mmCIF file of C-alpha atoms in Angstrom:
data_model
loop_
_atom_site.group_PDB
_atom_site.id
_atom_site.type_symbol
_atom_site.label_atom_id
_atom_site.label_comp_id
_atom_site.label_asym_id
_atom_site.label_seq_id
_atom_site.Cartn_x
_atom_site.Cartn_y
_atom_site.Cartn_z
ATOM 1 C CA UNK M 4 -24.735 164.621 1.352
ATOM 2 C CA UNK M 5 -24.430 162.291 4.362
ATOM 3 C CA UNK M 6 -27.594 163.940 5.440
ATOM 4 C CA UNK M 7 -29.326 163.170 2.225
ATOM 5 C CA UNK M 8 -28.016 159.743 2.724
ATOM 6 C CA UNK M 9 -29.921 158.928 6.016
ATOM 7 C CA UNK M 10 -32.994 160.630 4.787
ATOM 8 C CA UNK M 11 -33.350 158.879 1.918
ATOM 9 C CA UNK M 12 -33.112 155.301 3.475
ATOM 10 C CA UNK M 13 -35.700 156.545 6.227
ATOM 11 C CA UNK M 14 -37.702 157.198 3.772
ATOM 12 C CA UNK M 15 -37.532 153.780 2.444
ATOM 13 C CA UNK M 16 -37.774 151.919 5.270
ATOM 14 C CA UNK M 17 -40.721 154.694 6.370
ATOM 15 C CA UNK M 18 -42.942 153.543 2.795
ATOM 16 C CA UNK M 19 -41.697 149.125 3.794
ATOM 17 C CA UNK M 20 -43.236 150.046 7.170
ATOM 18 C CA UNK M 21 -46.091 151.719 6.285
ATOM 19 C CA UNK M 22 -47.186 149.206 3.723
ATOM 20 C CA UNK M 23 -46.663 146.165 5.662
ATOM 21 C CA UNK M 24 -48.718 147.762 8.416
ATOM 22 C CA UNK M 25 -51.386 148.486 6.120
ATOM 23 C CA UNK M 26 -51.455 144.889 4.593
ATOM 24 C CA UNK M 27 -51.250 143.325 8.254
ATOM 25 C CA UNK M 28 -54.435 145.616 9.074
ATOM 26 C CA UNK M 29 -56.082 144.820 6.066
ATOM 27 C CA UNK M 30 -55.115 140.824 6.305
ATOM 28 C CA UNK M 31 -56.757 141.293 10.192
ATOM 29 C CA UNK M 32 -59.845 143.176 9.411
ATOM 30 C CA UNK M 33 -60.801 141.012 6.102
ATOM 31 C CA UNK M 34 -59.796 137.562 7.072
ATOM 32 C CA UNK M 35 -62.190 136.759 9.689
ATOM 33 C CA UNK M 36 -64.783 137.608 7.669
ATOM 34 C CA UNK M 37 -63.530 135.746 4.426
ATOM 35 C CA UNK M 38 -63.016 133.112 6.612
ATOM 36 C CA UNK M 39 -66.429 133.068 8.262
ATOM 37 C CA UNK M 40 -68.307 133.600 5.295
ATOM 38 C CA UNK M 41 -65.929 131.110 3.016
ATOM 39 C CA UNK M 42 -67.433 127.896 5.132
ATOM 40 C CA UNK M 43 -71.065 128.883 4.802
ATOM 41 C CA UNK M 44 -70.482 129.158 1.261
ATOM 42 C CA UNK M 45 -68.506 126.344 0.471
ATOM 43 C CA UNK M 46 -71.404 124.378 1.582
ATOM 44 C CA UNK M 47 -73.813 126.245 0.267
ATOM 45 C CA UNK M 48 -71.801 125.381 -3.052
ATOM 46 C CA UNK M 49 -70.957 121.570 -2.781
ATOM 47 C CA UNK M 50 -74.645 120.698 -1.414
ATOM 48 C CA UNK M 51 -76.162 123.140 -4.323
ATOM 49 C CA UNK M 52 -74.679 120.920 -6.590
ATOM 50 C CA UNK M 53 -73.894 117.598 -5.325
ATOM 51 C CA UNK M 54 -76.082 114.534 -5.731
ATOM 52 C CA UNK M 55 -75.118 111.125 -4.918
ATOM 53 C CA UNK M 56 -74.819 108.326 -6.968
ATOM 54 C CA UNK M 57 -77.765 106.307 -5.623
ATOM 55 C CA UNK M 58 -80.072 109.540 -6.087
ATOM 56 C CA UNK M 59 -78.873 109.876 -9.519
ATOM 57 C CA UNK M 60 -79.366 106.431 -9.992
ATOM 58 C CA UNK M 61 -82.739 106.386 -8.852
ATOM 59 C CA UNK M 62 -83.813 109.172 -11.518
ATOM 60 C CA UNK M 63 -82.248 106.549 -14.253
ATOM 61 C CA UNK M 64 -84.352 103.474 -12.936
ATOM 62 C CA UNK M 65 -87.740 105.717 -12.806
ATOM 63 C CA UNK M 66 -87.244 106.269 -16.663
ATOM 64 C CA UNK M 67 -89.363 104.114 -18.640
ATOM 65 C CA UNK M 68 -87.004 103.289 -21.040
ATOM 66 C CA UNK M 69 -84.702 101.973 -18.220
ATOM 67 C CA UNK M 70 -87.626 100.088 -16.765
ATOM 68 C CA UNK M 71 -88.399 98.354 -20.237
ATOM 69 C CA UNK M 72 -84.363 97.262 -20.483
ATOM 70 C CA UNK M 73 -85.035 95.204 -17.208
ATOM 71 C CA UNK M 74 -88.144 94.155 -18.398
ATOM 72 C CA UNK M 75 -87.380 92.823 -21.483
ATOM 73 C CA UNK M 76 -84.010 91.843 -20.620
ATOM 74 C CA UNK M 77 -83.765 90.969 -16.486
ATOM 75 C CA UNK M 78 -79.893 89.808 -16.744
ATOM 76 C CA UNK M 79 -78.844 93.501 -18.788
ATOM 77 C CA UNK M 80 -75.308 94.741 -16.927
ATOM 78 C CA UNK M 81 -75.224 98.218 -16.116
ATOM 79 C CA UNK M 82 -72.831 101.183 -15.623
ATOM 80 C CA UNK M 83 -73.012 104.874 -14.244
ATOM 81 C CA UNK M 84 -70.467 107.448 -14.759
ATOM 82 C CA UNK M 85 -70.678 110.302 -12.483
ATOM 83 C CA UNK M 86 -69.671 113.316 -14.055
ATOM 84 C CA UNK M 87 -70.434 115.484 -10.146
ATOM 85 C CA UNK M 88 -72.933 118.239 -9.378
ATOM 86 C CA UNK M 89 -75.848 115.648 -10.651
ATOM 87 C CA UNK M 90 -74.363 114.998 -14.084
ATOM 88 C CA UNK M 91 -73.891 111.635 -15.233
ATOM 89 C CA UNK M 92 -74.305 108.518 -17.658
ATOM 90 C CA UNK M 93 -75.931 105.350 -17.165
ATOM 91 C CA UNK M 94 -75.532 102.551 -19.774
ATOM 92 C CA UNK M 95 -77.387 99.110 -19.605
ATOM 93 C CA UNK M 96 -76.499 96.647 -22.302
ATOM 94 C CA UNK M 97 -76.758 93.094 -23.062
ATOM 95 C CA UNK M 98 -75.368 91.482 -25.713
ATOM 96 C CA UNK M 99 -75.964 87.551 -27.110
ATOM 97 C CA UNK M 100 -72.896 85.612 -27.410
ATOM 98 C CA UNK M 101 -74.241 83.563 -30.669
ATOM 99 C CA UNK M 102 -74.520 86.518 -32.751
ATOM 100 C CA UNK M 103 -72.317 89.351 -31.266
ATOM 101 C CA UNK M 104 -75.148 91.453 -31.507
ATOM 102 C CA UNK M 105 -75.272 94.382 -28.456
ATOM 103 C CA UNK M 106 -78.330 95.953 -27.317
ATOM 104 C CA UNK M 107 -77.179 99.415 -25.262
ATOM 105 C CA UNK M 108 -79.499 101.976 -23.568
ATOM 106 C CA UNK M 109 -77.915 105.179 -22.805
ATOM 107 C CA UNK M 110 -79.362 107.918 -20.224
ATOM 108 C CA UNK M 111 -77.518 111.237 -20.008
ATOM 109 C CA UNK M 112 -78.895 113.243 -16.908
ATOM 110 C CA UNK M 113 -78.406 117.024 -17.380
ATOM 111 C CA UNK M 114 -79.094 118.349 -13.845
ATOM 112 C CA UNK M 115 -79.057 121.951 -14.838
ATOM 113 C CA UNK M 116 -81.868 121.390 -17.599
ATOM 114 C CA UNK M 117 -83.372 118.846 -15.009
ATOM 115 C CA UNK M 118 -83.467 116.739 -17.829
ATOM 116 C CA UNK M 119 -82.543 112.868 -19.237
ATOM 117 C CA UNK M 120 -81.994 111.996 -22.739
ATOM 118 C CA UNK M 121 -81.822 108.400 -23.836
ATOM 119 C CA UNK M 122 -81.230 106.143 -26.773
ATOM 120 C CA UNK M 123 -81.013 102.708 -27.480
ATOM 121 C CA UNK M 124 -78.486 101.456 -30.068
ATOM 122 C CA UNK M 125 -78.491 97.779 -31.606
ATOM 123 C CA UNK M 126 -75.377 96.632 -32.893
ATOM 124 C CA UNK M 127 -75.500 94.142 -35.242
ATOM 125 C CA UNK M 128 -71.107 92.809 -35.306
ATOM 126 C CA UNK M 129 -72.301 90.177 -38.670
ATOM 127 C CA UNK M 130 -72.399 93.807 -40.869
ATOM 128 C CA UNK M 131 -70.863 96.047 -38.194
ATOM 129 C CA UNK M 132 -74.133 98.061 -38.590
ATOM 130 C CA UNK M 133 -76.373 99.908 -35.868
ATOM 131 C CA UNK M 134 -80.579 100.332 -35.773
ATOM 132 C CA UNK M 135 -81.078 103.099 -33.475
ATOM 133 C CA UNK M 136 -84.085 105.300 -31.786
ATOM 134 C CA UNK M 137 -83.864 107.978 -29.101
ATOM 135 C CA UNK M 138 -86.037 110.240 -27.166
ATOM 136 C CA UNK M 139 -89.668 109.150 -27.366
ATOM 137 C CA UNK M 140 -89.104 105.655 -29.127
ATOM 138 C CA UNK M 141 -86.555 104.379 -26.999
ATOM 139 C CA UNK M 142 -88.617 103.090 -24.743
ATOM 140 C CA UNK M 143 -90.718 101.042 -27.756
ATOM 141 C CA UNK M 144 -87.523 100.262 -29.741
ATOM 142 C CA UNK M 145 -86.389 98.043 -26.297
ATOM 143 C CA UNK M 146 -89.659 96.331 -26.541
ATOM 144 C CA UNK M 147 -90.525 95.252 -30.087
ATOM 145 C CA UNK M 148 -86.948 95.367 -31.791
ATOM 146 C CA UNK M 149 -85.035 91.650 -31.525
ATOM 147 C CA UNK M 150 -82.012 93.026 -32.341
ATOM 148 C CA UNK M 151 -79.835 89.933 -30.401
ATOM 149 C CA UNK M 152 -81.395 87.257 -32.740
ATOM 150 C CA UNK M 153 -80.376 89.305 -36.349
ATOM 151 C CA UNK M 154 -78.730 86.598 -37.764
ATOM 152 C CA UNK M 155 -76.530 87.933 -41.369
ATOM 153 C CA UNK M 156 -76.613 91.264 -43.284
ATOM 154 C CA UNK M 157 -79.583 93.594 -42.852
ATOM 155 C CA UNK M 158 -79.910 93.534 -45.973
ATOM 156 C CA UNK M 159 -80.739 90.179 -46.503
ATOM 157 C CA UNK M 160 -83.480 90.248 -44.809
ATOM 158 C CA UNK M 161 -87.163 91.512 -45.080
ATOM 159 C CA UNK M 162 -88.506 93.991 -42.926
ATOM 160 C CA UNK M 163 -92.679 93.149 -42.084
ATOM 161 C CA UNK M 164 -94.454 95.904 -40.340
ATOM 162 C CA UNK M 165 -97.336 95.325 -38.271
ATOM 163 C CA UNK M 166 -99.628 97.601 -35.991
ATOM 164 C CA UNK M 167 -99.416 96.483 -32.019
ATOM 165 C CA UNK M 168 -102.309 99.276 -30.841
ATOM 166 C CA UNK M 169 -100.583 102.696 -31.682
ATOM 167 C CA UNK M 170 -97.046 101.396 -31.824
ATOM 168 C CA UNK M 171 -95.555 99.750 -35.242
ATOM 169 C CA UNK M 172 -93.228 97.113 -34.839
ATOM 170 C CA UNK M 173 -91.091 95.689 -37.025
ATOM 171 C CA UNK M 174 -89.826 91.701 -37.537
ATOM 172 C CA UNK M 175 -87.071 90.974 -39.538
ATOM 173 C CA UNK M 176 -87.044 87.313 -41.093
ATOM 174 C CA UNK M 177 -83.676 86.079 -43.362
ATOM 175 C CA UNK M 178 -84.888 85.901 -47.360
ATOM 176 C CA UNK M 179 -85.023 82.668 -48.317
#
């Protein structure tokens, strides 16, 4: 029985020897490599995806909508919001302090659709009520909408619609 005894905790301390050997061989033939291989990669990774905030920027200010905000309106504010790997959001506002109204322009860059989607959103804070475009008439909207000089309720007034070459514009004049 005493026999049975020892042989049984060889056998145990046999199958703890074994396997740590076989991990520590294992660890020392796959680490290097891992190791080796992880740096490449890493970079490989973070430079993939990583773009700074001044090249993200300057895909925002090539945008034509972006370059009509400044246009129109040279003393806008801005703000970008990173989001990493070439994501991010740029808003440029400006807003007139006799009426409360807000003009915003908002560019969403989408680096995996190599894309940017903007809109421009006029707040009017008399009726709490917003005129908005995106996509293809942002850029126009900026440029022939006075949304910082609506004075009352948008419904008081009376929309007149005239043709500037291929672009209609709108003025909007308090009834009287």
């Amino acid at each position: 029985m005493r026999m049975m005894h020892k042989l049984h905790k060889f056998i145990i301390f046999l199958g703890i020897g074994m396997g740590v050997t076989l991990f520590s061989l294992l660890l020392f033939a796959v680490l290097p490599s891992i190791i080796q291989n992880a740096g490449s990669d890493w970079e490989q990774i973070v430079n993939s995806g990583y773009q700074s905030d001044e090249k993200l920027l300057a895909i925002f200010e090539s945008h034509p909508a972006y370059i009509a905000m400044y246009e129109t309106y040279p003393d806008a504010k801005q703000e970008l919001n990173s989001r990493g790997r070439g994501n991010g959001i740029l808003q440029v506002g400006i807003m007139n302090f006799e009426t409360n109204n807000q003009l915003v322009l908002e560019m969403y860059h989408d680096k995996r659709n190599d894309s940017i989607n903007v809109n421009a959103r006029c707040h009017t804070m008399n009726d709490e009520r917003n005129l908005y475009a995106d996509g293809l008439f942002t850029e126009d909207f900026i440029k022939n909408t006075n949304c910082l000089d609506i004075i009352g309720e948008i419904t008081d007034t009376e929309v007149t619609m005239h043709s500037s070459g291929d672009v209609v514009t709108r003025e909007m004049q308090p009834l009287r």
